[in-house]
mmCIF file of C-alpha atoms (C1' of nucleotides) in Angstrom:
data_model
loop_
_atom_site.group_PDB
_atom_site.id
_atom_site.type_symbol
_atom_site.label_atom_id
_atom_site.label_comp_id
_atom_site.label_asym_id
_atom_site.label_seq_id
_atom_site.Cartn_x
_atom_site.Cartn_y
_atom_site.Cartn_z
ATOM 1 C CA MET A 1 97.849 99.354 92.263
ATOM 2 C CA LEU A 2 95.688 101.221 94.682
ATOM 3 C CA GLN A 3 93.293 98.391 95.302
ATOM 4 C CA LEU A 4 91.786 96.855 98.384
ATOM 5 C CA THR A 5 92.998 93.372 99.229
ATOM 6 C CA LYS A 6 90.838 90.305 98.832
ATOM 7 C CA ARG A 7 90.754 90.042 102.587
ATOM 8 C CA THR A 8 89.115 93.440 102.854
ATOM 9 C CA GLU A 9 86.788 92.605 100.019
ATOM 10 C CA TYR A 10 85.700 89.400 101.730
ATOM 11 C CA GLY A 11 85.355 91.219 105.006
ATOM 12 C CA LEU A 12 83.061 93.805 103.468
ATOM 13 C CA ILE A 13 80.891 91.134 101.920
ATOM 14 C CA ALA A 14 80.706 89.224 105.175
ATOM 15 C CA LEU A 15 79.735 92.289 107.156
ATOM 16 C CA VAL A 16 77.059 93.228 104.682
ATOM 17 C CA HIS A 17 75.757 89.706 104.982
ATOM 18 C CA MET A 18 75.659 90.040 108.738
ATOM 19 C CA VAL A 19 73.609 93.194 108.470
ATOM 20 C CA ASP A 20 71.021 91.202 106.587
ATOM 21 C CA GLN A 21 70.961 88.638 109.375
ATOM 22 C CA GLY A 22 69.900 91.201 111.934
ATOM 23 C CA GLY A 23 71.395 90.422 115.293
ATOM 24 C CA GLU A 24 71.617 86.686 114.623
ATOM 25 C CA TYR A 25 74.984 85.023 114.880
ATOM 26 C CA THR A 26 76.170 83.756 111.525
ATOM 27 C CA SER A 27 78.868 81.164 111.016
ATOM 28 C CA ALA A 28 81.795 81.517 108.675
ATOM 29 C CA ARG A 29 80.611 78.450 106.835
ATOM 30 C CA GLU A 30 77.224 79.922 106.118
ATOM 31 C CA ILE A 31 78.707 83.104 104.711
ATOM 32 C CA ALA A 32 81.320 81.284 102.674
ATOM 33 C CA GLU A 33 78.621 79.119 101.140
ATOM 34 C CA SER A 34 76.609 82.145 100.080
ATOM 35 C CA TYR A 35 79.410 83.564 97.953
ATOM 36 C CA PRO A 36 82.323 82.054 96.049
ATOM 37 C CA ILE A 37 84.723 82.741 98.880
ATOM 38 C CA PRO A 38 87.217 80.211 100.263
ATOM 39 C CA LYS A 39 85.798 79.304 103.659
ATOM 40 C CA ARG A 40 89.160 78.925 105.270
ATOM 41 C CA LEU A 41 90.302 82.384 104.259
ATOM 42 C CA LEU A 42 87.035 83.994 105.239
ATOM 43 C CA ALA A 43 87.414 82.414 108.661
ATOM 44 C CA GLU A 44 90.777 84.083 108.977
ATOM 45 C CA VAL A 45 89.291 87.437 108.032
ATOM 46 C CA LEU A 46 86.452 87.088 110.490
ATOM 47 C CA LYS A 47 88.923 86.300 113.223
ATOM 48 C CA ASP A 48 90.662 89.584 112.484
ATOM 49 C CA LEU A 49 87.392 91.462 112.545
ATOM 50 C CA ALA A 50 86.623 89.925 115.912
ATOM 51 C CA ARG A 51 90.070 90.780 117.236
ATOM 52 C CA SER A 52 89.599 94.404 116.280
ATOM 53 C CA GLY A 53 86.227 94.533 117.945
ATOM 54 C CA LEU A 54 84.034 95.126 114.925
ATOM 55 C CA VAL A 55 82.165 91.866 115.425
ATOM 56 C CA ASN A 56 81.425 89.690 118.391
ATOM 57 C CA SER A 57 82.075 85.981 118.214
ATOM 58 C CA LEU A 58 80.492 82.984 119.818
ATOM 59 C CA ARG A 59 82.126 79.590 119.923
ATOM 60 C CA GLY A 60 80.430 76.284 119.963
ATOM 61 C CA SER A 61 78.207 74.429 117.629
ATOM 62 C CA THR A 62 75.641 77.211 117.341
ATOM 63 C CA GLY A 63 78.241 79.944 117.383
ATOM 64 C CA GLY A 64 79.287 82.436 114.773
ATOM 65 C CA TYR A 65 79.756 86.151 114.332
ATOM 66 C CA ALA A 66 77.510 89.168 114.663
ATOM 67 C CA LEU A 67 78.062 92.894 114.411
ATOM 68 C CA ALA A 68 79.354 94.448 117.587
ATOM 69 C CA ARG A 69 77.719 97.771 116.775
ATOM 70 C CA PRO A 70 74.820 98.890 114.622
ATOM 71 C CA PRO A 71 75.835 99.222 110.977
ATOM 72 C CA GLU A 72 75.441 102.971 111.145
ATOM 73 C CA GLN A 73 78.349 103.073 113.541
ATOM 74 C CA ILE A 74 80.734 100.960 111.501
ATOM 75 C CA THR A 75 82.526 102.661 108.669
ATOM 76 C CA VAL A 76 84.393 101.385 105.667
ATOM 77 C CA GLY A 77 87.373 103.089 107.230
ATOM 78 C CA ASP A 78 87.050 100.911 110.325
ATOM 79 C CA ILE A 79 86.931 97.802 108.217
ATOM 80 C CA VAL A 80 89.819 98.688 105.955
ATOM 81 C CA SER A 81 91.834 99.749 108.937
ATOM 82 C CA ALA A 82 91.173 96.443 110.674
ATOM 83 C CA LEU A 83 92.041 94.261 107.708
ATOM 84 C CA GLU A 84 94.886 96.000 105.945
ATOM 85 C CA GLY A 85 95.723 99.142 107.846
ATOM 86 C CA ALA A 86 94.962 102.728 107.039
ATOM 87 C CA PRO A 87 95.898 103.882 103.561
ATOM 88 C CA THR A 88 99.284 105.483 103.048
ATOM 89 C CA LEU A 89 99.830 106.877 99.636
ATOM 90 C CA ALA A 90 103.577 107.157 99.563
ATOM 91 C CA SER A 91 106.285 105.743 101.772
ATOM 92 C CA CYS A 92 106.819 109.207 103.178
ATOM 93 C CA ASP A 93 103.186 109.542 104.074
ATOM 94 C CA THR A 94 102.117 107.747 107.208
ATOM 95 C CA ALA A 95 98.796 108.014 108.964
ATOM 96 C CA ASP A 96 100.275 109.627 112.035
ATOM 97 C CA GLY A 97 102.101 112.277 110.070
ATOM 98 C CA ASN A 98 105.541 110.883 110.658
ATOM 99 C CA ALA A 99 107.989 110.141 107.905
ATOM 100 C CA SER A 100 109.741 107.418 109.778
ATOM 101 C CA ASP A 101 111.656 105.238 107.382
ATOM 102 C CA CYS A 102 111.558 107.473 104.331
ATOM 103 C CA GLU A 103 114.975 108.001 102.843
ATOM 104 C CA VAL A 104 113.767 110.578 100.391
ATOM 105 C CA GLU A 105 112.426 112.606 103.255
ATOM 106 C CA PRO A 106 114.833 115.518 103.543
ATOM 107 C CA VAL A 107 114.401 116.350 99.886
ATOM 108 C CA CYS A 108 110.992 114.901 99.190
ATOM 109 C CA PRO A 109 108.894 117.443 97.353
ATOM 110 C CA ILE A 110 105.592 115.628 97.286
ATOM 111 C CA ARG A 111 104.709 115.042 100.891
ATOM 112 C CA SER A 112 102.095 117.510 101.904
ATOM 113 C CA PRO A 113 99.898 117.359 98.818
ATOM 114 C CA LEU A 114 99.851 113.590 98.926
ATOM 115 C CA GLN A 115 98.897 113.766 102.542
ATOM 116 C CA ARG A 116 95.962 115.890 101.569
ATOM 117 C CA ILE A 117 94.829 113.336 99.034
ATOM 118 C CA ARG A 118 95.237 110.526 101.487
ATOM 119 C CA LYS A 119 93.246 112.379 104.078
ATOM 120 C CA GLY A 120 90.509 112.903 101.555
ATOM 121 C CA ILE A 121 90.400 109.198 100.747
ATOM 122 C CA TRP A 122 90.420 108.354 104.386
ATOM 123 C CA LEU A 123 87.665 110.820 105.118
ATOM 124 C CA GLN A 124 85.566 109.295 102.429
ATOM 125 C CA MET A 125 85.975 105.857 103.919
ATOM 126 C CA GLN A 126 85.137 107.091 107.348
ATOM 127 C CA ARG A 127 82.116 108.834 106.003
ATOM 128 C CA THR A 128 80.751 105.727 104.332
ATOM 129 C CA SER A 129 78.978 103.540 106.842
ATOM 130 C CA LEU A 130 78.309 99.852 106.585
ATOM 131 C CA ARG A 131 74.664 100.846 106.472
ATOM 132 C CA ALA A 132 75.347 102.808 103.308
ATOM 133 C CA LEU A 133 76.977 99.739 101.803
ATOM 134 C CA VAL A 134 73.923 97.665 102.402
ATOM 135 C CA THR A 135 71.479 100.318 101.334
ATOM 136 C CA PRO A 136 72.507 101.475 97.892
ATOM 137 C CA SER A 137 70.084 104.344 98.014
ATOM 138 C CA PRO A 138 71.618 107.528 96.631
ATOM 139 C CA GLN A 139 70.722 109.318 99.824
ATOM 140 C CA ALA A 140 72.230 106.937 102.293
ATOM 141 C CA ALA A 141 75.637 106.926 100.737
ATOM 142 C CA ASP A 142 76.399 110.372 102.097
ATOM 143 C CA LEU A 143 78.862 111.038 99.349
ATOM 144 C CA PRO A 144 78.051 114.427 97.896
ATOM 145 C CA LEU A 145 80.532 114.128 95.066
ATOM 146 C CA THR A 146 79.038 111.011 93.560
ATOM 147 C CA ALA A 147 79.432 110.640 89.831
ATOM 148 C CA ARG A 148 76.302 108.754 88.927
ATOM 149 C CA ASN A 149 76.467 107.179 85.520
ATOM 150 C CA GLY A 150 73.376 105.070 85.626
ATOM 151 C CA PRO A 151 72.775 102.382 88.268
ATOM 152 C CA ALA A 152 69.107 102.434 87.270
ATOM 153 C CA ALA A 153 67.711 101.078 90.511
ATOM 154 C CA SER A 154 66.120 97.820 89.474
ATOM 155 C CA MET B 1 97.413 97.974 101.064
ATOM 156 C CA LEU B 2 95.993 100.904 99.246
ATOM 157 C CA GLN B 3 99.293 102.529 98.505
ATOM 158 C CA LEU B 4 100.839 104.014 95.420
ATOM 159 C CA THR B 5 103.716 102.066 93.938
ATOM 160 C CA LYS B 6 107.309 103.229 94.089
ATOM 161 C CA ARG B 7 107.138 103.791 90.371
ATOM 162 C CA THR B 8 104.354 106.310 90.813
ATOM 163 C CA GLU B 9 106.126 107.879 93.720
ATOM 164 C CA TYR B 10 109.283 108.299 91.697
ATOM 165 C CA GLY B 11 107.299 109.619 88.782
ATOM 166 C CA LEU B 12 105.671 112.251 90.925
ATOM 167 C CA ILE B 13 108.996 113.369 92.291
ATOM 168 C CA ALA B 14 110.501 113.512 88.831
ATOM 169 C CA LEU B 15 107.642 115.552 87.457
ATOM 170 C CA VAL B 16 107.787 117.996 90.322
ATOM 171 C CA HIS B 17 111.489 118.318 89.645
ATOM 172 C CA MET B 18 110.763 119.067 86.015
ATOM 173 C CA VAL B 19 108.384 121.818 86.971
ATOM 174 C CA ASP B 20 111.228 123.469 88.816
ATOM 175 C CA GLN B 21 113.372 123.247 85.702
ATOM 176 C CA GLY B 22 110.944 125.326 83.691
ATOM 177 C CA GLY B 23 110.912 124.206 80.087
ATOM 178 C CA GLU B 24 114.464 122.883 80.174
ATOM 179 C CA TYR B 25 115.051 119.249 79.302
ATOM 180 C CA THR B 26 116.307 117.297 82.262
ATOM 181 C CA SER B 27 118.048 113.948 82.042
ATOM 182 C CA ALA B 28 117.123 110.892 84.089
ATOM 183 C CA ARG B 29 120.587 110.913 85.545
ATOM 184 C CA GLU B 30 120.256 114.426 86.865
ATOM 185 C CA ILE B 31 116.971 113.689 88.567
ATOM 186 C CA ALA B 32 118.172 110.408 90.004
ATOM 187 C CA GLU B 33 121.172 112.157 91.489
ATOM 188 C CA SER B 34 119.002 114.731 93.207
ATOM 189 C CA TYR B 35 117.093 112.141 95.199
ATOM 190 C CA PRO B 36 117.897 108.686 96.533
ATOM 191 C CA ILE B 37 116.221 106.996 93.592
ATOM 192 C CA PRO B 38 117.774 104.163 91.557
ATOM 193 C CA LYS B 39 118.650 105.769 88.246
ATOM 194 C CA ARG B 40 117.861 102.706 86.241
ATOM 195 C CA LEU B 41 114.343 102.421 87.618
ATOM 196 C CA LEU B 42 113.660 106.108 87.259
ATOM 197 C CA ALA B 43 114.661 105.827 83.621
ATOM 198 C CA GLU B 44 112.044 103.150 83.193
ATOM 199 C CA VAL B 45 109.410 105.308 84.808
ATOM 200 C CA LEU B 46 110.289 108.294 82.632
ATOM 201 C CA LYS B 47 109.981 106.123 79.569
ATOM 202 C CA ASP B 48 106.459 105.234 80.606
ATOM 203 C CA LEU B 49 105.607 108.861 81.195
ATOM 204 C CA ALA B 50 106.905 109.672 77.742
ATOM 205 C CA ARG B 51 104.959 106.833 76.184
ATOM 206 C CA SER B 52 101.757 108.113 77.715
ATOM 207 C CA GLY B 53 102.409 111.591 76.473
ATOM 208 C CA LEU B 54 102.820 113.387 79.776
ATOM 209 C CA VAL B 55 106.394 114.359 78.993
ATOM 210 C CA ASN B 56 108.356 114.941 75.827
ATOM 211 C CA SER B 57 111.704 113.292 75.375
ATOM 212 C CA LEU B 58 114.852 114.204 73.521
ATOM 213 C CA ARG B 59 117.584 111.747 72.772
ATOM 214 C CA GLY B 60 121.227 112.461 72.441
ATOM 215 C CA SER B 61 123.900 113.790 74.676
ATOM 216 C CA THR B 62 122.003 116.904 75.660
ATOM 217 C CA GLY B 63 118.664 115.168 75.738
ATOM 218 C CA GLY B 64 116.273 114.446 78.535
ATOM 219 C CA TYR B 65 112.673 114.954 79.481
ATOM 220 C CA ALA B 66 110.393 117.950 79.858
ATOM 221 C CA LEU B 67 106.724 118.410 80.597
ATOM 222 C CA ALA B 68 104.519 118.059 77.554
ATOM 223 C CA ARG B 69 101.916 120.388 79.041
ATOM 224 C CA PRO B 70 101.924 123.124 81.649
ATOM 225 C CA PRO B 71 101.733 121.686 85.151
ATOM 226 C CA GLU B 72 98.244 123.086 85.614
ATOM 227 C CA GLN B 73 97.055 120.700 82.933
ATOM 228 C CA ILE B 74 98.629 117.557 84.354
ATOM 229 C CA THR B 75 96.804 115.877 87.199
ATOM 230 C CA VAL B 76 97.816 113.323 89.748
ATOM 231 C CA GLY B 77 95.173 111.173 88.135
ATOM 232 C CA ASP B 78 96.983 111.369 84.808
ATOM 233 C CA ILE B 79 100.217 110.330 86.434
ATOM 234 C CA VAL B 80 98.807 107.479 88.473
ATOM 235 C CA SER B 81 96.894 106.285 85.476
ATOM 236 C CA ALA B 82 100.023 106.283 83.350
ATOM 237 C CA LEU B 83 102.192 104.457 85.844
ATOM 238 C CA GLU B 84 99.935 101.941 87.512
ATOM 239 C CA GLY B 85 96.482 102.225 86.028
ATOM 240 C CA ALA B 86 93.368 103.820 87.421
ATOM 241 C CA PRO B 87 92.402 102.750 90.907
ATOM 242 C CA THR B 88 89.980 99.855 91.287
ATOM 243 C CA LEU B 89 88.882 99.193 94.801
ATOM 244 C CA ALA B 90 87.563 95.687 94.462
ATOM 245 C CA SER B 91 87.900 93.058 91.788
ATOM 246 C CA CYS B 92 84.287 93.668 90.842
ATOM 247 C CA ASP B 93 84.884 97.336 90.391
ATOM 248 C CA THR B 94 86.542 98.332 87.160
ATOM 249 C CA ALA B 95 87.041 101.816 85.833
ATOM 250 C CA ASP B 96 84.690 101.312 82.907
ATOM 251 C CA GLY B 97 81.859 100.029 85.063
ATOM 252 C CA ASN B 98 82.132 96.454 83.876
ATOM 253 C CA ALA B 99 82.462 93.520 86.185
ATOM 254 C CA SER B 100 84.349 91.401 83.738
ATOM 255 C CA ASP B 101 86.142 88.646 85.544
ATOM 256 C CA CYS B 102 84.421 88.881 88.893
ATOM 257 C CA GLU B 103 83.085 85.558 90.071
ATOM 258 C CA VAL B 104 81.253 87.047 92.999
ATOM 259 C CA GLU B 105 79.391 89.303 90.641
ATOM 260 C CA PRO B 106 75.895 87.849 90.499
ATOM 261 C CA VAL B 107 75.660 87.899 94.280
ATOM 262 C CA CYS B 108 78.083 90.633 95.131
ATOM 263 C CA PRO B 109 76.477 93.054 97.563
ATOM 264 C CA ILE B 110 79.171 95.689 97.732
ATOM 265 C CA ARG B 111 79.566 96.897 94.209
ATOM 266 C CA SER B 112 77.874 100.196 93.839
ATOM 267 C CA PRO B 113 78.976 101.804 97.085
ATOM 268 C CA LEU B 114 82.566 100.844 96.442
ATOM 269 C CA GLN B 115 82.279 102.316 93.015
ATOM 270 C CA ARG B 116 81.204 105.538 94.583
ATOM 271 C CA ILE B 117 84.217 105.563 96.832
ATOM 272 C CA ARG B 118 86.525 104.785 93.981
ATOM 273 C CA LYS B 119 85.058 107.531 91.905
ATOM 274 C CA GLY B 120 85.566 109.923 94.755
ATOM 275 C CA ILE B 121 89.214 108.941 95.030
ATOM 276 C CA TRP B 122 89.626 109.229 91.328
ATOM 277 C CA LEU B 123 87.967 112.610 91.239
ATOM 278 C CA GLN B 124 90.273 113.816 93.910
ATOM 279 C CA MET B 125 93.298 112.745 91.937
ATOM 280 C CA GLN B 126 92.002 114.359 88.824
ATOM 281 C CA ARG B 127 91.340 117.521 90.713
ATOM 282 C CA THR B 128 94.853 117.743 92.069
ATOM 283 C CA SER B 129 97.176 119.235 89.504
ATOM 284 C CA LEU B 130 100.913 118.852 89.277
ATOM 285 C CA ARG B 131 101.019 122.560 89.951
ATOM 286 C CA ALA B 132 99.301 121.960 93.263
ATOM 287 C CA LEU B 133 101.927 119.375 94.106
ATOM 288 C CA VAL B 134 104.706 121.817 93.548
ATOM 289 C CA THR B 135 102.967 124.674 95.290
ATOM 290 C CA PRO B 136 101.931 123.429 98.699
ATOM 291 C CA SER B 137 99.830 126.508 99.346
ATOM 292 C CA PRO B 138 96.460 125.578 100.882
ATOM 293 C CA GLN B 139 94.743 127.529 98.130
ATOM 294 C CA ALA B 140 96.326 125.859 95.161
ATOM 295 C CA ALA B 141 95.390 122.364 96.208
ATOM 296 C CA ASP B 142 91.830 122.801 95.011
ATOM 297 C CA LEU B 143 90.524 120.164 97.359
ATOM 298 C CA PRO B 144 87.259 121.399 98.770
ATOM 299 C CA LEU B 145 86.848 118.415 101.039
ATOM 300 C CA THR B 146 90.210 118.813 102.613
ATOM 301 C CA ALA B 147 90.356 117.793 106.223
ATOM 302 C CA ARG B 148 91.840 121.003 107.424
ATOM 303 C CA ASN B 149 93.017 120.183 110.889
ATOM 304 C CA GLY B 150 95.831 122.624 111.220
ATOM 305 C CA PRO B 151 96.102 125.297 108.529
ATOM 306 C CA ALA B 152 93.022 127.097 109.843
ATOM 307 C CA ALA B 153 92.454 129.308 106.869
ATOM 308 C CA SER B 154 89.226 130.600 108.308
ATOM 309 C "C1'" DT C 1 79.429 61.509 128.221
ATOM 310 C "C1'" DT C 2 80.286 61.778 123.669
ATOM 311 C "C1'" DG C 3 80.474 63.855 119.279
ATOM 312 C "C1'" DA C 4 79.658 67.402 115.968
ATOM 313 C "C1'" DA C 5 80.294 72.074 114.883
ATOM 314 C "C1'" DA C 6 82.067 76.238 115.777
ATOM 315 C "C1'" DT C 7 85.905 79.836 116.813
ATOM 316 C "C1'" DA C 8 91.138 80.646 118.094
ATOM 317 C "C1'" DG C 9 95.864 80.620 117.005
ATOM 318 C "C1'" DC C 10 99.861 79.957 114.465
ATOM 319 C "C1'" DA C 11 102.668 78.599 110.914
ATOM 320 C "C1'" DC C 12 103.287 77.493 106.351
ATOM 321 C "C1'" DT C 13 103.167 77.207 101.020
ATOM 322 C "C1'" DA C 14 102.162 79.188 96.570
ATOM 323 C "C1'" DA C 15 100.915 82.744 93.586
ATOM 324 C "C1'" DA C 16 101.024 87.436 92.193
ATOM 325 C "C1'" DT C 17 102.830 91.909 92.294
ATOM 326 C "C1'" DT C 18 106.397 95.027 92.636
ATOM 327 C "C1'" DG C 19 111.222 96.703 92.884
ATOM 328 C "C1'" DG C 20 115.139 96.729 90.522
ATOM 329 C "C1'" DT C 21 118.723 95.279 86.847
ATOM 330 C "C1'" DG C 22 121.142 93.752 82.197
ATOM 331 C "C1'" DC C 23 122.041 94.573 77.780
ATOM 332 C "C1'" DG C 24 122.087 96.158 73.380
ATOM 333 C "C1'" DA C 25 120.211 99.437 69.840
ATOM 334 C "C1'" DA C 26 119.196 104.037 68.017
ATOM 335 C "C1'" DA C 27 119.596 109.006 68.241
ATOM 336 C "C1'" DT C 28 122.185 113.369 68.889
ATOM 337 C "C1'" DA C 29 125.757 116.873 70.160
ATOM 338 C "C1'" DC C 30 130.518 117.864 70.166
ATOM 339 C "C1'" DG D 1 134.173 108.818 66.384
ATOM 340 C "C1'" DT D 2 132.855 109.095 70.991
ATOM 341 C "C1'" DA D 3 130.286 110.265 74.831
ATOM 342 C "C1'" DT D 4 125.752 110.694 76.452
ATOM 343 C "C1'" DT D 5 121.293 110.189 76.090
ATOM 344 C "C1'" DT D 6 116.629 107.793 75.385
ATOM 345 C "C1'" DC D 7 114.358 103.251 73.816
ATOM 346 C "C1'" DG D 8 112.846 98.484 74.189
ATOM 347 C "C1'" DC D 9 112.551 94.234 76.089
ATOM 348 C "C1'" DA D 10 113.541 90.702 79.004
ATOM 349 C "C1'" DC D 11 114.911 89.110 83.277
ATOM 350 C "C1'" DC D 12 115.839 88.252 88.432
ATOM 351 C "C1'" DA D 13 114.873 89.224 93.319
ATOM 352 C "C1'" DA D 14 112.165 90.817 97.042
ATOM 353 C "C1'" DT D 15 107.932 91.677 98.995
ATOM 354 C "C1'" DT D 16 103.133 91.167 99.520
ATOM 355 C "C1'" DT D 17 99.068 88.692 99.150
ATOM 356 C "C1'" DA D 18 96.044 84.508 98.605
ATOM 357 C "C1'" DG D 19 95.058 80.478 100.424
ATOM 358 C "C1'" DT D 20 95.854 76.043 103.340
ATOM 359 C "C1'" DG D 21 97.118 72.696 107.402
ATOM 360 C "C1'" DC D 22 96.739 71.468 111.755
ATOM 361 C "C1'" DT D 23 95.606 71.463 116.481
ATOM 362 C "C1'" DA D 24 93.367 73.281 120.572
ATOM 363 C "C1'" DT D 25 89.343 75.011 122.830
ATOM 364 C "C1'" DT D 26 84.526 76.106 123.449
ATOM 365 C "C1'" DT D 27 79.696 74.981 123.218
ATOM 366 C "C1'" DC D 28 75.398 72.725 122.110
ATOM 367 C "C1'" DA D 29 72.720 68.745 121.881
ATOM 368 C "C1'" DA D 30 71.685 63.993 121.614
#
DNA sequence: TTGAAATAGCACTAAATTGGTGCGAAATAC
DNA sequence: GTATTTCGCACCAATTTAGTGCTATTTCAA
């Protein structure tokens, strides 16, 4: 239903939390205790983030995770891509432009416009940095087409 | 994984097909035979489209479906909304701005930026008309933020 | 040296969503 | 009347996702 997975959601929350911790290494337990997130599952997500190089990890009793790059250089696109793969709107619409396993392909009339939409979504995710997530200032979001209905910065 | 459902995909194909048929009523069978789509499932999708008022239906042996409005006035957003609901990126991010059943809510740090992204996606779908789907001309797509990597219109 | 606390890896179960089907009823043209 | 269509609802099957179990390995610190 065109929704991010819980894994991605948890990953985003964890990364935002890490931003707040500065460069300090933060354990999965600590993050999981700050939000109603199953610790075990969050651990799994963090492992994936480490595998894809978005965070560094340290083992041992004082170990944990920390951002591998400054939050300005990590995008929502990076995170989504690491945790659930790049978005593909239709089965005949892959990120690399191939229509590999699409049976409709030879007669499919909706490919190129859907690709355009997907690219737009993707662009938006790549344009939104982790920094923008943590700083909800209207400026920092770098999304010119924002429809602002009334956050009322309190 | 941030992907449209098959139902939506089939719906899009069917609607594009209807555009080609002009104002003529087209049966589910005819459409299903033009593409490798299970007839039975397509029928279900068309019923939904009819229920939501995007297409008109006629029963009887010469019946079928036809667009209820000109394709310029039907958007991808309308179609997606009819077949799988409006996109919601995270569980704390509903279309109406409420965070109804979100347990993370009081401490959730990612709400407003995700809402912005979702709104951008939504806007893009609302901006893309069925006409644009059927006419893959770069002009007709009305997507100002298109990542134009090949067409090179300028 | 020992133990606690942390990540790493892998497999597994359970729940939810989605894809697809069955079947009968009501309408309509011939 | 019959063939062909949409309509409505329920149902099963396949896939995806959420979440857990368990063990090994690393590291700090007492």
